[in-house]
Coordinates of N, CA and C in Angstrom, one line a residue:
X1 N -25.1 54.9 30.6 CA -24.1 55.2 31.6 C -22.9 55.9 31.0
X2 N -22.4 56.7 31.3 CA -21.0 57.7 31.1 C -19.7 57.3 31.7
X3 N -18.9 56.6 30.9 CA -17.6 56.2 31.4 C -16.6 57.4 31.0
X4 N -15.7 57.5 32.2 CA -14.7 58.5 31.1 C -13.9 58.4 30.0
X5 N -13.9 59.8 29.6 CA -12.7 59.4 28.0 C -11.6 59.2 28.0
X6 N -11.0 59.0 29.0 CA -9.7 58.5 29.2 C -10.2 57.0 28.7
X7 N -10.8 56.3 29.7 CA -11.2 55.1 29.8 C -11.7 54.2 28.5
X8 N -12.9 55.4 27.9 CA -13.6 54.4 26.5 C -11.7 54.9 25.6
X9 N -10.7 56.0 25.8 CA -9.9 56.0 24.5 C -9.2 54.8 24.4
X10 N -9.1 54.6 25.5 CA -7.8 53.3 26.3 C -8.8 52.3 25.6
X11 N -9.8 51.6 25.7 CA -10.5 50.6 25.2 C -10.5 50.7 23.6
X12 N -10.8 51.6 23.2 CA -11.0 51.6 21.8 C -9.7 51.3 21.3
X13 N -8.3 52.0 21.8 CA -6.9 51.6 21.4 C -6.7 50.3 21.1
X14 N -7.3 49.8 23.0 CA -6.7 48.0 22.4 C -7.7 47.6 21.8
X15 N -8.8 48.1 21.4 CA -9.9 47.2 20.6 C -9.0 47.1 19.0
X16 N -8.6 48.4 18.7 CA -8.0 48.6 17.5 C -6.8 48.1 17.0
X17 N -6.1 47.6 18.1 CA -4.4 46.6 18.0 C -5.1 45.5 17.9
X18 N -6.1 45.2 18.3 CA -6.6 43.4 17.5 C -7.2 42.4 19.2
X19 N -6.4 43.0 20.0 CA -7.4 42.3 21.1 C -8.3 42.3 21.8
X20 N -8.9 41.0 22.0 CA -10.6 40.7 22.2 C -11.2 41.1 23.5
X21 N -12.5 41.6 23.3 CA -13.0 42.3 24.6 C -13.3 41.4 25.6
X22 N -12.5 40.3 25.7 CA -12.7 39.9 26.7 C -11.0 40.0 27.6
X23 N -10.0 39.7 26.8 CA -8.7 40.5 27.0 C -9.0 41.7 27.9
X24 N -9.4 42.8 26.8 CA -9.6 44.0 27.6 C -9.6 44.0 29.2
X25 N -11.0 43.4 28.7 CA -12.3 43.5 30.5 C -10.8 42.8 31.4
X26 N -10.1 42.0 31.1 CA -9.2 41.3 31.9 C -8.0 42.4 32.8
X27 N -7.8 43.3 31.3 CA -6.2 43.7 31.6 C -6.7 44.9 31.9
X28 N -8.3 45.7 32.0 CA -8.5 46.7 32.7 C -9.3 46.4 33.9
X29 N -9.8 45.4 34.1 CA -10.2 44.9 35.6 C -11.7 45.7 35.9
X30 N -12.5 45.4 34.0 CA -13.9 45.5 34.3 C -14.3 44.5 33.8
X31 N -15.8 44.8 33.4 CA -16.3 43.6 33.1 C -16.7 43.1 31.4
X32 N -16.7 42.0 31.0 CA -17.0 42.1 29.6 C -17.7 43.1 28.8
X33 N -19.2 43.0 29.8 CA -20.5 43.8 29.4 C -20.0 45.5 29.5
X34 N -19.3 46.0 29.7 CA -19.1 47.6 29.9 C -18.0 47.5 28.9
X35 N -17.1 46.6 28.6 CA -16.2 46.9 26.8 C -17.2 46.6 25.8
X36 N -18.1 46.1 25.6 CA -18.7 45.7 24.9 C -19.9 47.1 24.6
X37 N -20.2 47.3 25.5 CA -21.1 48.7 25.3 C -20.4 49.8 25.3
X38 N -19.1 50.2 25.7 CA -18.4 51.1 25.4 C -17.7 51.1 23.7
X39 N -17.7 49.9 23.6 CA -17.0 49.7 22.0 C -17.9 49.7 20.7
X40 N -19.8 49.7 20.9 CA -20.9 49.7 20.1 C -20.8 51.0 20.0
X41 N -21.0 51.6 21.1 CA -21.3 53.0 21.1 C -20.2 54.2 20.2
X42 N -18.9 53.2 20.2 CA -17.8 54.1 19.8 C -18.1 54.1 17.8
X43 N -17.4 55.5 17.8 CA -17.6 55.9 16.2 C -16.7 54.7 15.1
X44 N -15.9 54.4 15.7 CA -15.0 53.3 14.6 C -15.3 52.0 15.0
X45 N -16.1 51.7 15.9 CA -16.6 50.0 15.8 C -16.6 49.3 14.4
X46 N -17.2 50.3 13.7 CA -17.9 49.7 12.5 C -16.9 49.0 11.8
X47 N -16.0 50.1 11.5 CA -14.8 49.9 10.4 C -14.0 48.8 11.0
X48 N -14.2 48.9 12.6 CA -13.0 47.8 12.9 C -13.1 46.2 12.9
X49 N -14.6 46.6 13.4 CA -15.2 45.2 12.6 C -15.2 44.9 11.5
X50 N -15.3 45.5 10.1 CA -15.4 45.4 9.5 C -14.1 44.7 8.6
X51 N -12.8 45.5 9.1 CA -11.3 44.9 9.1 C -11.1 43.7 9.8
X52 N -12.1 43.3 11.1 CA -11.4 42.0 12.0 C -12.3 41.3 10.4
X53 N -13.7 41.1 9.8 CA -13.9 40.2 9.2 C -13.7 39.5 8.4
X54 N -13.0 40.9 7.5 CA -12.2 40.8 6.6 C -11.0 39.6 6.6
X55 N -10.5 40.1 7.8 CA -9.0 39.5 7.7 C -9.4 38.2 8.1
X56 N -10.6 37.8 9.3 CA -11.4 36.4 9.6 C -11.4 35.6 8.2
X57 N -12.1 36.1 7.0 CA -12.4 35.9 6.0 C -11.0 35.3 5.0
X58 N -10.5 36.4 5.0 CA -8.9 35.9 4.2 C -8.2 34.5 5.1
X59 N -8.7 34.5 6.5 CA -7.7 33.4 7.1 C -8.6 32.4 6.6
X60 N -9.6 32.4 6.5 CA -10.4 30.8 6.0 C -10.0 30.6 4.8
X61 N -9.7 31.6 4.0 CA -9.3 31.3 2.3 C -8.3 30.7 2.7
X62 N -6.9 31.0 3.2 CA -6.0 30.7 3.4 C -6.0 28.9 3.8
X63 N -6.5 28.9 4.7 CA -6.5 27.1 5.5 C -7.2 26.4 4.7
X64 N -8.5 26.8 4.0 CA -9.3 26.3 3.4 C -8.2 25.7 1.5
X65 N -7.6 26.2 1.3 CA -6.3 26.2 0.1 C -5.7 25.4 0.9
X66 N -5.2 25.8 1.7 CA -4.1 24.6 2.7 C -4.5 23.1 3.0
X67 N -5.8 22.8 3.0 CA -7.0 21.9 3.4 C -6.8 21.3 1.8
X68 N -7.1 21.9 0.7 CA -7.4 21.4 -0.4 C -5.9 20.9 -1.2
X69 N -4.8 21.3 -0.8 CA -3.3 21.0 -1.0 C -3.1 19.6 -0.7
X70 N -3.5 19.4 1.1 CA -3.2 18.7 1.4 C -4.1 17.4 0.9
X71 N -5.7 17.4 0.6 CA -6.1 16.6 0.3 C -5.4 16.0 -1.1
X72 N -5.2 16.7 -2.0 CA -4.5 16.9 -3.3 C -3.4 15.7 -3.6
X73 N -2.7 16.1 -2.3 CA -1.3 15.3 -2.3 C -2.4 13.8 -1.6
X74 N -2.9 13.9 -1.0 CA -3.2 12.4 -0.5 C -3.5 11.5 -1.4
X75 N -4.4 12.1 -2.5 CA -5.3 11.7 -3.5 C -3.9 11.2 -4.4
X76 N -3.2 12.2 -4.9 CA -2.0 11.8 -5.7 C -1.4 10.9 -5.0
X77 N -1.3 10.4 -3.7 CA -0.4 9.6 -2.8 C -1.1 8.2 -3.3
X78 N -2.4 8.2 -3.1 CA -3.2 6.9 -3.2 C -3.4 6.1 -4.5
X79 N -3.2 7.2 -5.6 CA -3.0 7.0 -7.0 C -1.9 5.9 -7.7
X80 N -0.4 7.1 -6.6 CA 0.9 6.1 -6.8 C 0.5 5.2 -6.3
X81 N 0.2 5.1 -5.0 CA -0.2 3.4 -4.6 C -1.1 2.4 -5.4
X82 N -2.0 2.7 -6.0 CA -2.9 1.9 -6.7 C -2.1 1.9 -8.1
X83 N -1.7 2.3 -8.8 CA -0.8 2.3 -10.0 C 0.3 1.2 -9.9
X84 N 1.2 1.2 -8.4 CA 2.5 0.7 -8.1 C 1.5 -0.7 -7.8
X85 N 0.2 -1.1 -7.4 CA 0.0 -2.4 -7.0 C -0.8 -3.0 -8.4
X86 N -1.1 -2.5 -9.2 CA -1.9 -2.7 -10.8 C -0.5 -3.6 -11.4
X87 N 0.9 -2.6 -11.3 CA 2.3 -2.9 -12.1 C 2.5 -4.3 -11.3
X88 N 2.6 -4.1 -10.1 CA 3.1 -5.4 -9.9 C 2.3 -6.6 -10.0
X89 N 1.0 -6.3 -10.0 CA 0.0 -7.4 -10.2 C 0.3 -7.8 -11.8
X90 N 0.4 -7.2 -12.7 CA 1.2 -7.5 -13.9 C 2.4 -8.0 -13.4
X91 N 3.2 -7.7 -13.3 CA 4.2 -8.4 -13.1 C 4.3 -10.0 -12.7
X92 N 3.9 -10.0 -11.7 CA 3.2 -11.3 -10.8 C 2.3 -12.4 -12.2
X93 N 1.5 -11.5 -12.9 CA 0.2 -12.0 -13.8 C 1.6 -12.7 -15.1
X94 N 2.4 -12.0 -15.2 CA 3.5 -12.5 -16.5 C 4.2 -13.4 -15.9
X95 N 4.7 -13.5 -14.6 CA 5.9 -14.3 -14.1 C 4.6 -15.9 -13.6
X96 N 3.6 -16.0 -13.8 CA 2.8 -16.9 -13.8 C 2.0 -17.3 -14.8
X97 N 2.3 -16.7 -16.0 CA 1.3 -16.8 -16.9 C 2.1 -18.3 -17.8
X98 N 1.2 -18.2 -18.9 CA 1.4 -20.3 -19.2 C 2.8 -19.8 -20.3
X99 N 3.1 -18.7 -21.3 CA 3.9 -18.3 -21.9 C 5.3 -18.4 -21.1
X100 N 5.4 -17.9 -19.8 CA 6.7 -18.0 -19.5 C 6.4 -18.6 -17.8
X101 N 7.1 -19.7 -17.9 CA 7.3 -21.0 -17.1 C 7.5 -20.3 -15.8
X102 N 7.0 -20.8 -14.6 CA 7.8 -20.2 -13.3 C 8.5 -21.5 -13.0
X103 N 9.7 -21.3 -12.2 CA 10.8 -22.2 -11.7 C 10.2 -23.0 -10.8
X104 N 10.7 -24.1 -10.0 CA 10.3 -24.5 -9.2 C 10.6 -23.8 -7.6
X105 N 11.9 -23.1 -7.8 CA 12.6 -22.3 -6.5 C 11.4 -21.2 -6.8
X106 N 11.1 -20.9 -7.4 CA 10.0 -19.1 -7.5 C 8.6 -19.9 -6.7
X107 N 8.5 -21.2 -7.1 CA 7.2 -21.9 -6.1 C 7.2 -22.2 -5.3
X108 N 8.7 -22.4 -5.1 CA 8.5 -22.6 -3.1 C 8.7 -21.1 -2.3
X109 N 9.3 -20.4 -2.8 CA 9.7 -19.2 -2.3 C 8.3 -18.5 -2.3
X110 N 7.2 -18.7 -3.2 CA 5.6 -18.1 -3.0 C 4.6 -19.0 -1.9
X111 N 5.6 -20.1 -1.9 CA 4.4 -20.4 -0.9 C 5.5 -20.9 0.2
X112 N 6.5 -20.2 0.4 CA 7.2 -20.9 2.0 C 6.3 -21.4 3.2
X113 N 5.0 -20.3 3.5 CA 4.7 -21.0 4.6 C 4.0 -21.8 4.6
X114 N 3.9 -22.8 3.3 CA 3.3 -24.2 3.5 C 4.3 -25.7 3.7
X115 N 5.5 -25.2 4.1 CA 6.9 -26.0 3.9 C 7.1 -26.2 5.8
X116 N 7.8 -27.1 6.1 CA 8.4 -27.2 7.1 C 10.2 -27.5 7.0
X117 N 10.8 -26.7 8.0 CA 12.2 -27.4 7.6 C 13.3 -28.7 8.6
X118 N 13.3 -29.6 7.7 CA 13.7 -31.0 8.3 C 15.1 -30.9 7.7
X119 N 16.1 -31.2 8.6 CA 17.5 -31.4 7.8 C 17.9 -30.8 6.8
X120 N 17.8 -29.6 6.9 CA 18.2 -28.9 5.6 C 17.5 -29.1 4.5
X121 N 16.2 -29.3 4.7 CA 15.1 -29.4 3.2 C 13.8 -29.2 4.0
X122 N 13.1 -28.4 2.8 CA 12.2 -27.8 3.2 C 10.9 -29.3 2.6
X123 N 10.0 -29.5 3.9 CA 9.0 -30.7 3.5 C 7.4 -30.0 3.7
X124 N 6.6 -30.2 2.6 CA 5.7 -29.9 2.5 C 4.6 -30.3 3.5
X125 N 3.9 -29.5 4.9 CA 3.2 -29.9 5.8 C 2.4 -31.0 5.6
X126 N 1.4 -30.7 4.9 CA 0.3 -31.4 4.6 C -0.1 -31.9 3.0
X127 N 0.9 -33.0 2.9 CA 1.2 -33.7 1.5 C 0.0 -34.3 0.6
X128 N -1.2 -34.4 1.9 CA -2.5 -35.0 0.6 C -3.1 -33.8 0.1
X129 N -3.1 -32.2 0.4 CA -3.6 -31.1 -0.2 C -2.5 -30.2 -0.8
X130 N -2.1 -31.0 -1.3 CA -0.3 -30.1 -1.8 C -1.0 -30.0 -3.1
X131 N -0.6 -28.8 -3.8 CA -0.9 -28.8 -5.3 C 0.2 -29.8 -6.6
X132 N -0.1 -29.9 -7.4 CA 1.0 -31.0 -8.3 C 1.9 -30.1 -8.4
X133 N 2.4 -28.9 -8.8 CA 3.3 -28.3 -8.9 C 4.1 -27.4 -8.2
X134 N 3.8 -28.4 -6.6 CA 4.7 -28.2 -5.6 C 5.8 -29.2 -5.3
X135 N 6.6 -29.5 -5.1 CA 7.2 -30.5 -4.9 C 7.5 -30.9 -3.4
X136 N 7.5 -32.2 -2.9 CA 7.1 -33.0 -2.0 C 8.1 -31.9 -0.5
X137 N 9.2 -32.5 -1.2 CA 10.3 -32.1 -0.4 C 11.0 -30.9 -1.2
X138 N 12.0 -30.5 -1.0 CA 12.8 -29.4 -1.7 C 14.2 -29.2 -0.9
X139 N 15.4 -29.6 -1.8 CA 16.6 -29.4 -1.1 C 17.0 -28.1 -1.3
X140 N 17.5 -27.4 -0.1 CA 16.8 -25.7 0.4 C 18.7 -25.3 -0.2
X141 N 18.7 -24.2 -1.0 CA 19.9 -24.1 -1.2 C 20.2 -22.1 -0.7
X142 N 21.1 -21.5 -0.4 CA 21.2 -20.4 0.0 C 20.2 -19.3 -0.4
X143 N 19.7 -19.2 -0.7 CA 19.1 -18.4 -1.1 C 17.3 -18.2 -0.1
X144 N 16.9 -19.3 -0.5 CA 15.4 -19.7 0.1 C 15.8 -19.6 1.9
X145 N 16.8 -20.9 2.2 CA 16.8 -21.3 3.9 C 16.7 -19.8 4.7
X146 N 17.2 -19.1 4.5 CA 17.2 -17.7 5.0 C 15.8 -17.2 5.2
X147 N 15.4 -17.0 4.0 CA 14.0 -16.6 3.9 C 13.0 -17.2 4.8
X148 N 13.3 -18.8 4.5 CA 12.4 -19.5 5.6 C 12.4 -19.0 6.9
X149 N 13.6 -19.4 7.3 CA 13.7 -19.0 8.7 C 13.3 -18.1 9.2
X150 N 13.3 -16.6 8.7 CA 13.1 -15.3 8.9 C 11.4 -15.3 8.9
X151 N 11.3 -16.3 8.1 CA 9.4 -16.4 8.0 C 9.0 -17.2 9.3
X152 N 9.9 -18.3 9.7 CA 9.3 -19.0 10.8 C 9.7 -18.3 12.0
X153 N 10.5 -17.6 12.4 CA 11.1 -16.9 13.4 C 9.6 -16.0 13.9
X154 N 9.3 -15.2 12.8 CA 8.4 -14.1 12.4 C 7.0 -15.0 13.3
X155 N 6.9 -16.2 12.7 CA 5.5 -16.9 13.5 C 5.4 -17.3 14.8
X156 N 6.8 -17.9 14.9 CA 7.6 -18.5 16.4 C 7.0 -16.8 17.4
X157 N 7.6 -16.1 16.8 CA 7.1 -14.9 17.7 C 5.8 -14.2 17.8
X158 N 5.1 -14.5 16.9 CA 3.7 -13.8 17.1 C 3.1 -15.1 17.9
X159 N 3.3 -16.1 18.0 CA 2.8 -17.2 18.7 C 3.1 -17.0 19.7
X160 N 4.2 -17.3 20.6 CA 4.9 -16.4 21.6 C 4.4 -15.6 22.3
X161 N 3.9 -14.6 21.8 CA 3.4 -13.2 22.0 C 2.2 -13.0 22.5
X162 N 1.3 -13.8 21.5 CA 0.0 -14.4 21.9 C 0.0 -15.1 22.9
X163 N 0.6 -16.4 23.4 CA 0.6 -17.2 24.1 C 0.8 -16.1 25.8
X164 N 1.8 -15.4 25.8 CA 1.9 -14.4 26.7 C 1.2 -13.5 26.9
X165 N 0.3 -13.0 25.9 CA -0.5 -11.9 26.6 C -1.7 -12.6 26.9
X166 N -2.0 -13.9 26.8 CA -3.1 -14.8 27.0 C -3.1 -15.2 28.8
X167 N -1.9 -15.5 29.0 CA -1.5 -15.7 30.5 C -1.9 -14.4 31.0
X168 N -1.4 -13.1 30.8 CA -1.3 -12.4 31.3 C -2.8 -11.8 31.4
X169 N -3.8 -12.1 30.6 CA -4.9 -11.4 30.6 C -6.0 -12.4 31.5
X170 N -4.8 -13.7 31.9 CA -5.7 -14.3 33.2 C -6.0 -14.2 34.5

């Protein structure tokens, strides 16, 4: 079929500024299939393709680098994390080990939520499965009572919470 040269120059122009024959077909008010056969038939198809694949080609390099950066950093991310929990598990492993003593305040403060608090002293829930080197009761001095509370508060509300979405899902 013979379209005019006004027509295939105007197509090949915007083929050549980079947009897609379906664009075209849009902003000249034909159809895909006549940019498409007007733009095979034309003498610079080749090259122009040959520059869109190029540059197709360089954008995957680009993301694909971008892709491998970012994995990079996650991998280093997960590293610090596994390194920072090794240290402190040493840490933990020395502050428990038989060479240097733990306090009795460092024992109740690891195991608060086995304590209840009665009158200003913290009493151990369930006193027939208590370990020996817990103590029964414990008179709670500034430091611990705080903690406690902030720990029982923390349960008081997830209990709470539960208990309400349980009604509500009746």
């Amino acid at each position: 079929m013979c379209y005019p040269e006004n027509f295939r120059k105007e197509i090949e122009k915007l083929y050549s500024n980079g947009l897609t024959q379906k664009e075209i077909a849009e902003m000249l008010n034909c159809g895909i299939a006549t940019v498409k056969r007007i733009l095979k038939n034309s003498i610079n198809y080749d090259t122009i393709k040959q520059r869109k694949k190029e540059k197709s080609l360089e954008n995957h390099k680009l993301a694909k680098l971008k892709f491998k950066e970012i994995e990079k950093q996650k991998q280093e991310e997960e590293e610090r994390l596994w390194w920072g929990m090794v240290e402190q598990q040493r840490v933990h492993a020395q502050m428990i080990s038989k060479k240097r003593r733990i306090s009795t305040t460092q024992l109740v403060e690891l195991s608060l939520s086995q304590y209840i608090e009665i009158d200003g002293k913290l009493k151990y829930i369930d006193p027939a499965h208590k370990p020996k080197d817990l103590p029964k009761t414990y008179n709670v001095h500034n430091i611990i009572l705080p903690q406690f509370r902030e720990y029982a508060n923390e349960i008081e509300s997830e209990k709470w919470n539960s208990k309400v979405e349980e009604e509500a899902l009746k």
